[in-house]
Tab-separated table of C-alpha atoms in Angstrom:
chain	number	residue	atom	x	y	z
A	53	LEU	CA	-39.969	-24.346	-49.701
A	54	PRO	CA	-41.083	-27.305	-52.028
A	55	ILE	CA	-42.382	-26.291	-55.451
A	56	SER	CA	-45.144	-28.538	-56.638
A	57	PHE	CA	-47.178	-28.657	-59.640
A	58	ASN	CA	-49.446	-31.076	-61.127
A	59	ILE	CA	-50.045	-31.592	-64.776
A	60	PHE	CA	-53.255	-33.336	-66.010
A	61	TYR	CA	-51.358	-36.017	-68.134
A	62	PHE	CA	-49.467	-37.215	-65.306
A	63	TRP	CA	-52.016	-39.242	-63.484
A	64	LYS	CA	-53.754	-40.276	-66.769
A	65	ASN	CA	-50.729	-42.179	-68.149
A	66	LYS	CA	-48.779	-45.131	-66.684
A	67	TYR	CA	-44.979	-44.695	-67.063
A	68	ILE	CA	-42.592	-47.738	-67.244
A	69	ALA	CA	-39.685	-47.808	-65.205
A	70	ALA	CA	-36.331	-48.223	-66.940
A	71	LYS	CA	-34.596	-49.727	-63.940
A	72	ASN	CA	-35.391	-50.347	-60.366
A	73	LEU	CA	-36.342	-47.317	-58.812
A	74	THR	CA	-36.243	-46.530	-54.879
A	75	ALA	CA	-39.228	-44.472	-53.578
A	76	TYR	CA	-38.847	-42.773	-50.391
A	77	THR	CA	-41.525	-41.643	-47.966
A	78	SER	CA	-40.845	-37.870	-48.279
A	79	THR	CA	-38.555	-35.425	-50.445
A	80	LYS	CA	-35.906	-35.581	-47.667
A	81	GLY	CA	-34.994	-39.153	-49.215
A	82	THR	CA	-33.975	-40.832	-46.124
A	83	LYS	CA	-36.808	-43.565	-45.547
A	84	LYS	CA	-37.493	-46.116	-48.383
A	85	ALA	CA	-41.054	-46.354	-48.882
A	86	PHE	CA	-41.019	-49.215	-51.640
A	87	THR	CA	-39.277	-50.223	-54.735
A	88	ILE	CA	-40.584	-49.866	-58.446
A	89	LYS	CA	-39.115	-52.836	-60.308
A	90	LYS	CA	-37.770	-52.695	-63.717
A	91	ASP	CA	-40.395	-52.863	-66.503
A	92	SER	CA	-43.270	-52.135	-63.990
A	93	TYR	CA	-45.730	-49.248	-64.279
A	94	THR	CA	-46.252	-46.338	-61.964
A	95	HIS	CA	-48.175	-43.123	-62.162
A	96	ILE	CA	-46.522	-39.576	-61.683
A	97	TYR	CA	-48.441	-37.092	-59.843
A	98	ALA	CA	-46.083	-34.096	-58.974
A	99	LEU	CA	-42.682	-32.714	-59.188
A	100	TYR	CA	-41.049	-31.512	-56.206
A	101	GLN	CA	-37.824	-29.623	-55.325
A	102	ASN	CA	-36.084	-29.555	-51.984
A	103	GLY	CA	-32.980	-27.461	-52.237
A	104	ASN	CA	-31.046	-28.732	-55.203
A	105	LYS	CA	-32.694	-32.059	-55.048
A	106	ARG	CA	-35.508	-32.844	-57.336
A	107	TYR	CA	-38.016	-35.632	-56.752
A	108	ILE	CA	-41.368	-36.923	-58.481
A	109	LYS	CA	-44.135	-38.110	-56.612
A	110	VAL	CA	-45.415	-41.465	-57.767
A	111	LYS	CA	-48.039	-44.044	-56.989
A	112	ASN	CA	-47.227	-47.497	-57.228
A	113	SER	CA	-49.575	-50.445	-58.605
A	114	ALA	CA	-50.525	-51.306	-54.838
A	115	GLY	CA	-51.766	-47.612	-54.409
A	116	LYS	CA	-48.991	-46.482	-52.210
A	117	TYR	CA	-47.475	-43.080	-52.728
A	118	GLY	CA	-43.509	-42.017	-52.454
A	119	TYR	CA	-40.993	-39.843	-53.888
A	120	VAL	CA	-38.350	-40.776	-56.424
A	121	LYS	CA	-35.056	-38.843	-56.669
A	122	ILE	CA	-34.432	-37.395	-60.166
A	123	GLY	CA	-30.725	-37.760	-61.250
A	124	SER	CA	-29.109	-37.487	-64.681
A	125	SER	CA	-30.069	-41.046	-65.978
A	126	LEU	CA	-33.399	-42.002	-67.594
A	127	LEU	CA	-36.013	-43.128	-64.931
A	128	PHE	CA	-38.651	-44.336	-67.449
A	129	LYS	CA	-38.627	-46.020	-70.694
A	130	GLU	CA	-39.033	-43.535	-73.802
A	131	SER	CA	-41.944	-45.261	-75.023
A	132	SER	CA	-44.025	-44.665	-71.966
A	133	CYS	CA	-43.374	-40.926	-72.089
A	134	LEU	CA	-45.729	-38.290	-73.720
A	135	TRP	CA	-43.135	-36.674	-75.898
A	136	TRP	CA	-42.083	-39.881	-77.207
A	137	ARG	CA	-45.589	-40.942	-78.526
């Protein structure tokens, strides 16, 4: 059962990709929706968990939604994150 929670600040702020990020059409992570290029911005809308895999629901500059898999590396530049400001 996916766990989802939205945080107000997510949609209000733009996050800048620290590297090229692959966004998938669902939390199953099988079909690619789009790629977020390094140094381009995206909005984060929700966090999901599917088993032991975690995903962030994002919206790109073209208005498409997708799910980015969370790993151990930094996905977004620290300067665009709320805790860094």
